[in-house]
Structures are given as C-alpha cells and as structure tokens.
Coordinates of C-alpha atoms in Angstrom, one line a residue:
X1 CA 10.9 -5.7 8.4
X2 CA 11.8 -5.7 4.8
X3 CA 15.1 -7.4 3.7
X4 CA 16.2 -4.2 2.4
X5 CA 16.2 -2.2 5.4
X6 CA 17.7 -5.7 6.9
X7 CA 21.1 -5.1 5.0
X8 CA 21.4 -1.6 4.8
X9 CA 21.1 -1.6 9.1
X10 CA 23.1 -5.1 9.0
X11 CA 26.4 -2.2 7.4
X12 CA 26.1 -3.2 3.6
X13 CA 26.9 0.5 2.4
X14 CA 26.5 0.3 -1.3
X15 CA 23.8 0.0 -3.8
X16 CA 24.7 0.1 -7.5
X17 CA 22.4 0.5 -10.5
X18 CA 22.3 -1.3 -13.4
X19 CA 20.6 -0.4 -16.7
X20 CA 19.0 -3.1 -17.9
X21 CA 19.5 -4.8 -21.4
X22 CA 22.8 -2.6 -21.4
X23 CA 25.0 -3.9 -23.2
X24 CA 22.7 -7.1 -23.3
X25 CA 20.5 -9.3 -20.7
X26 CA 23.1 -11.9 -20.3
X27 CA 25.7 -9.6 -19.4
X28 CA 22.9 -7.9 -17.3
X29 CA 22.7 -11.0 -15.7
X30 CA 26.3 -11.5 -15.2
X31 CA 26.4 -8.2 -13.8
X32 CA 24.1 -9.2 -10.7
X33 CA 26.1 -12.3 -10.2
X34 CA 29.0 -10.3 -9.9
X35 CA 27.5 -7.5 -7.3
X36 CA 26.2 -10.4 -5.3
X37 CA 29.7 -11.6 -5.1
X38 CA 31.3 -8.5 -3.6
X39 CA 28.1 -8.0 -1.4
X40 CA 26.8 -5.4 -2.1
X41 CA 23.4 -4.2 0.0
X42 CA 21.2 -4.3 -3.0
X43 CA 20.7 -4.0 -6.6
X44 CA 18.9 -1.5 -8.3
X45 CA 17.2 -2.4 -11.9
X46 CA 16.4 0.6 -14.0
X47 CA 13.1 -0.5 -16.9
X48 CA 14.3 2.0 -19.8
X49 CA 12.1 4.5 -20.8
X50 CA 12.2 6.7 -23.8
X51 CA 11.7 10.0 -21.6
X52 CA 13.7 9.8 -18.4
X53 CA 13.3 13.2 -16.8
X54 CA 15.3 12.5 -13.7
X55 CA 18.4 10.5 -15.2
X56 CA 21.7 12.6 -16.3
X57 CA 23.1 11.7 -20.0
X58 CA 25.0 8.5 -19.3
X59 CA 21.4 6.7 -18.0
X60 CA 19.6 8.5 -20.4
X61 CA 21.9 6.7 -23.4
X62 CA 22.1 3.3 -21.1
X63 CA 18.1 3.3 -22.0
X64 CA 18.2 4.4 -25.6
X65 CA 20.9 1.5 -26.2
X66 CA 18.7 -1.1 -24.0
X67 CA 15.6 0.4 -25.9
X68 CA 17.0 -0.4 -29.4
X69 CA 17.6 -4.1 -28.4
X70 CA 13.7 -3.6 -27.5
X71 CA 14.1 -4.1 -23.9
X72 CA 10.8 -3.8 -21.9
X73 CA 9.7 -4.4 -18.5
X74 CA 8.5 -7.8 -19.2
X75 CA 12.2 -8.5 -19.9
X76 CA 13.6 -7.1 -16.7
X77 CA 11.0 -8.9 -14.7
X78 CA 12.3 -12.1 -16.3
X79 CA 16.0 -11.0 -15.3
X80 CA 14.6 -11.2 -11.9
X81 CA 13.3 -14.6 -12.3
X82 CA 16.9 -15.9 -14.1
X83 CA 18.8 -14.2 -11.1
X84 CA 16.8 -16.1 -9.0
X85 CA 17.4 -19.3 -10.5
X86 CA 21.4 -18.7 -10.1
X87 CA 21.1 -18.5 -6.4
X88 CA 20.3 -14.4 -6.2
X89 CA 20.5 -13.9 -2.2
X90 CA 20.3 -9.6 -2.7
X91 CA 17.6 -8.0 -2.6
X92 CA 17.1 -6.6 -6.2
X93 CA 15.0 -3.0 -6.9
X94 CA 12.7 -2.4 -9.7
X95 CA 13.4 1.2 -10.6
X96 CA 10.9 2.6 -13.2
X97 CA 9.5 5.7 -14.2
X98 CA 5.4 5.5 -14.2
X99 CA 4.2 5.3 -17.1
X100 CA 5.5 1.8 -18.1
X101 CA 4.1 0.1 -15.0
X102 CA 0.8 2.3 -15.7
X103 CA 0.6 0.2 -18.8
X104 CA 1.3 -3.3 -17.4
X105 CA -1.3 -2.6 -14.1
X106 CA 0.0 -2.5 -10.5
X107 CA -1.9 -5.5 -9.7
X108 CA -0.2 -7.3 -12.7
X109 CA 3.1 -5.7 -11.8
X110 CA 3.2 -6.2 -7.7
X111 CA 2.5 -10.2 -8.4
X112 CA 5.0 -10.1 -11.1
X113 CA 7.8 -8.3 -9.3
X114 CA 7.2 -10.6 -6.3
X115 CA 7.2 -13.7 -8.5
X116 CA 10.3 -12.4 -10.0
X117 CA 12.4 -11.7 -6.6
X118 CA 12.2 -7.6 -6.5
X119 CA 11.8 -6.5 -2.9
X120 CA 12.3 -3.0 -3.7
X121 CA 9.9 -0.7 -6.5
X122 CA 11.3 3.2 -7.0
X123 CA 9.3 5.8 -9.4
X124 CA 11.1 8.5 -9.3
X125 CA 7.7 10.5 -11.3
X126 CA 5.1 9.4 -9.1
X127 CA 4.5 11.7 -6.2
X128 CA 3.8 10.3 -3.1
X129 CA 0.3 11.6 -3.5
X130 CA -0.4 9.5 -6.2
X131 CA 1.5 6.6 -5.5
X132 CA -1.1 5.0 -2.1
X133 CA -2.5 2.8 -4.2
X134 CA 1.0 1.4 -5.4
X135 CA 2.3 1.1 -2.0
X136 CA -0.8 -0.5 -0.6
X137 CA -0.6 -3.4 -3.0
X138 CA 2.9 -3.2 -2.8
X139 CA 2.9 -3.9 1.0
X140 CA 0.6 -6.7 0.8
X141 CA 3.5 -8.9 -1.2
X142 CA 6.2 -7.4 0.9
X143 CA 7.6 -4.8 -1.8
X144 CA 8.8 -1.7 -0.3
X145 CA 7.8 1.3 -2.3
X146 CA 11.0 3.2 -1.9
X147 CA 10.2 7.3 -1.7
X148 CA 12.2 10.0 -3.1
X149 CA 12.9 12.8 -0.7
X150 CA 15.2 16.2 -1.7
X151 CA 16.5 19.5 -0.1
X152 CA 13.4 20.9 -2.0
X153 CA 11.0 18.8 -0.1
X154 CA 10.6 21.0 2.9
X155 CA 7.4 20.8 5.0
X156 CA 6.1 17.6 3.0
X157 CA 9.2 15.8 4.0
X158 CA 7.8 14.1 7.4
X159 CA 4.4 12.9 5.5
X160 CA 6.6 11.4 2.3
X161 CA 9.0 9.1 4.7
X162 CA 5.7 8.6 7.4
X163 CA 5.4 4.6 7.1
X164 CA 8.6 3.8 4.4
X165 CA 10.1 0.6 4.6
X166 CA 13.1 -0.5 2.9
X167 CA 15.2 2.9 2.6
X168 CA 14.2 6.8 2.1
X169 CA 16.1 7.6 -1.5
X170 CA 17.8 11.1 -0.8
X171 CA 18.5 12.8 -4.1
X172 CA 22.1 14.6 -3.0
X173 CA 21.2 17.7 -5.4
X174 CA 18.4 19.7 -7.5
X175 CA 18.2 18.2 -10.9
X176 CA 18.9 15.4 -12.9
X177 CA 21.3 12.6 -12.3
X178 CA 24.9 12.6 -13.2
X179 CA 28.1 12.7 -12.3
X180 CA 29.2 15.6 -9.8
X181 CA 32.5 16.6 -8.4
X182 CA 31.2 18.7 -5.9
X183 CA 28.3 19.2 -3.6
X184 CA 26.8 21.8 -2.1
X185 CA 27.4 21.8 1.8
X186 CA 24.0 22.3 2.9
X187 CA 23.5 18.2 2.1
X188 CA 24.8 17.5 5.1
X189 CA 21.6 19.4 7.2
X190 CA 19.5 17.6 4.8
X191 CA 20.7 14.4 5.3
X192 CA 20.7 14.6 9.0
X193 CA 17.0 15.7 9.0
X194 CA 15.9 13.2 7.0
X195 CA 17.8 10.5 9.4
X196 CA 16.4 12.8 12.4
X197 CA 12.7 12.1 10.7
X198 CA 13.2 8.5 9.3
X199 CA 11.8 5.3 10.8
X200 CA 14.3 3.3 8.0
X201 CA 17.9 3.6 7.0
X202 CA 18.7 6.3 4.5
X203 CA 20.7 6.0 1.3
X204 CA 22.0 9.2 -0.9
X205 CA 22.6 9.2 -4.3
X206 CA 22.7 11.3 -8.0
X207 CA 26.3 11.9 -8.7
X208 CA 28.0 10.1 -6.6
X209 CA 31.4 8.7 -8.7
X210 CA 34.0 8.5 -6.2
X211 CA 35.7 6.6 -3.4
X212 CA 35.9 10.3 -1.9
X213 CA 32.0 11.1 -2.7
X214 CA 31.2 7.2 -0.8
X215 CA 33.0 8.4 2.3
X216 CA 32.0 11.7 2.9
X217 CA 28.1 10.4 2.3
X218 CA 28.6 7.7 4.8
X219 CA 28.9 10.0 7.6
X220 CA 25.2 11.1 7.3
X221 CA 23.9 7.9 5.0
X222 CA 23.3 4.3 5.6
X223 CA 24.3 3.5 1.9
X224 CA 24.9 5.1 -1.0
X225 CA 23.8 5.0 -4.6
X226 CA 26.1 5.1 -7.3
X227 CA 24.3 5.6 -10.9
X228 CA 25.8 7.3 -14.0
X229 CA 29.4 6.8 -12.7
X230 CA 28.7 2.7 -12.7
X231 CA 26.6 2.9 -16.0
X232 CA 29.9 5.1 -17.3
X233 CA 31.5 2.4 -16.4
X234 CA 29.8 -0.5 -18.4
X235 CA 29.9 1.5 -21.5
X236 CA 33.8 2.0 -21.1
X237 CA 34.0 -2.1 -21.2
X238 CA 31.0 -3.0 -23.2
X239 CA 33.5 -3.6 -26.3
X240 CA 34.3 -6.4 -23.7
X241 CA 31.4 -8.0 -22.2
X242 CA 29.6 -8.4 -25.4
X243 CA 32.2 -10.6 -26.6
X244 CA 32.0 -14.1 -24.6
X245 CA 35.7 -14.6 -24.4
X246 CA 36.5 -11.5 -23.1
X247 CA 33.4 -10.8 -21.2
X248 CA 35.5 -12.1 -18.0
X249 CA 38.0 -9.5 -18.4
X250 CA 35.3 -6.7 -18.3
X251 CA 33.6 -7.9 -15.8
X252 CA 37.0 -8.1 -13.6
X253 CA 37.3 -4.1 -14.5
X254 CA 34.2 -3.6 -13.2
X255 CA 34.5 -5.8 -9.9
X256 CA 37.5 -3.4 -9.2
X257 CA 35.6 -0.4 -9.9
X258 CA 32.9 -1.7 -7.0
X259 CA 36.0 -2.8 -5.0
X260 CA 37.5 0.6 -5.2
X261 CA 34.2 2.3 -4.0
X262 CA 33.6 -0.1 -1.0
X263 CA 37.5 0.3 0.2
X264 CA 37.1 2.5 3.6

C-alpha cells in the first residue's frame, strides 16, 4: 500500500499545494519543513508551466512568478532531494501538467522522482487513456499515479479509479481552479459515488479556502486539497519570506493559516 493512502486512512485530513520556486526555492523549502511540522497528510509540488489550463488566476501567476526566476522541473526534483536531506517524513506529490514530463521522458522522470522522495505524480491533462504507460512505470518504483475524477466523468468514472493507489483527486466543480464561496449541492452525490466506487481514500479539492469549505468536505472526503487559497496566501507574505530576517514571521502567518484550516 502506498504511503499516501497510509496517511490519508491513518486521519491526516489536509493536503496543501505549493507552487514551486514561488517566492523562491529556499523558502519553497522552508515551506515543506513547515507543513511537515503541523502534519499535514502530504505535500503537493506544482512544476510551473506556461499554459496551465486547469489552475484559477492565483496558480496561474504563482507559475509565471516561479517561471521568471526560470524554475524547471529539474529544480523541483532537486527540492525533493534537499527536503529529503532535512529529514522530509511526508510523502511529497509531483503535480505537473504533461508536456514538461513529455520532454524529460517518463523513464527519466519515474527514476528521478523516486530518487528525489515523490510518492505521488498528478497530470491533471493526461487522460487516463493516455496515461498506462506513466502508471506502469510509475508502479514499478512505487509512485502512485494520482487520477482526476469530476461530476462530469459519468460512466468512465469506475474504469478511471479501477486499480488507483494513493488517493482519487475529486475536482469539487466544472472548471478551473480557484477560490469558491459556494458549491453546488450535487457534490455531495458525487463524492459519495466515488467513495461507493473507490478501492483508496478520496480527497476533494479546487476552491477550497475556508475552515467552513474543510468541514463540510470532510463529511464525504478523506482529505482535502486546498490550492489557490494557500498560494493567495504566500503571495500576501512574500514581502516577508524573501527577506531572511523576516522570513520567520511569514512563515508563522502561514503556519496559522494551516492551523486555522486543520482546527475541527
């Protein structure tokens, strides 16, 4: 059983995402240290890309800032590696769309990612279709190839989750990502037929901002994902954590903000 699945049934309930290279690496890294600290079930590692078609506006300016400090996926398997020399004990999530891990190789890229501590690989533009070959290296190192499923999936929902490990990804709403106030009450069938269908945990996210948002979903989720609200976040401090003596202080506003999410 992969570790992921491990800690989500084990009751860790939230998975962030970071943006990597946003504001910088080193405070990328300092990030992860911190989410380690307050336990959090994984870590999700977005690769920026210049066209993100799934990702709301606050990702899609976390990668245009990480792709001016020219931030590439070489980098962010490297973050793996330095996490790992700081003691990394969560499982950390490669999340990339396909055309930059098309360009390194999957062989290349499997080794790498395993080499570099990811347990976890999600491509939100690869359909399942096209993404065998991916998984079957994938499983061979232990990565679990984490699918996508929506209210929008229908009838290919059973085949898309048929032989997951780690987590099914539930995308909470048509669209892009972003911050929501509001979703549309029909999630909740959705959720509970994926969970009815699912031989792993489940874990919801796009727009998910609020303490409010985290304790609805965890009445039909294992975990939830909290994106754009998190990236929001960073950007709110960055002034902060690019500066080394007052990088602690952001850093501490951010710790809440995951505090504040987690509190039941």
């Amino acid at each position: 059983m992969n570790r992921i699945e491990l800690r989500l049934r084990s009751g860790k309930q939230l998975i962030p995402f970071l943006m990597a290279g946003d504001p910088n690496l080193e405070v990328t890294l300092d990030l992860i240290q911190m989410l380690q600290e307050e336990e959090v079930a994984a870590i999700e590692i977005g690769v920026p890309f210049s066209d993100p078609t799934a990702d709301g506006p606050a990702i899609q300016l976390a990668a245009e800032r990480s792709l001016r400090k020219k931030t590439y996926l070489k980098d962010v398997l490297l973050l793996g590696k330095q996490a790992q020399a700081r003691g990394l004990d969560v499982p950390l999530i490669l999340f990339s769309y396909s055309n930059p891990l098309y360009q390194y190789g999957f062989q290349e890229l499997i080794h790498d990612a395993h080499q570099s501590g990811f347990e976890g690989i999600i491509v939100p533009d690869l359909p399942y279709e096209e993404s065998l070959a991916l998984r079957a290296l994938a499983e061979s190192y232990g990565i679990a190839v984490i699918p996508l499923v929506a209210p929008t999936s229908g009838a290919r929902m059973e085949k898309i989750v048929e032989g997951a490990s780690g987590f099914i990804y539930c995308v909470s709403s048509v669209g892009t990502t972003g911050v929501r106030t509001t979703f549309n009450p029909e999630v909740e069938l959705f959720l509970n037929e994926v969970r009815r269908v699912s031989p792993v945990p489940i874990a919801v996210g796009f727009g998910i901002s609020q303490v409010e948002h985290v304790r609805y979903f965890h009445q039909h989720a294992d975990s939830v994902i909290v994106g754009s609200a998190f990236v929001q976040q960073i950007e709110a401090v960055s002034h902060l954590l690019t500066q080394l003596e007052t990088r602690s202080e952001g850093i501490s506003m951010l710790r809440q903000f995951v505090r504040t999410l987690k509190s039941k």
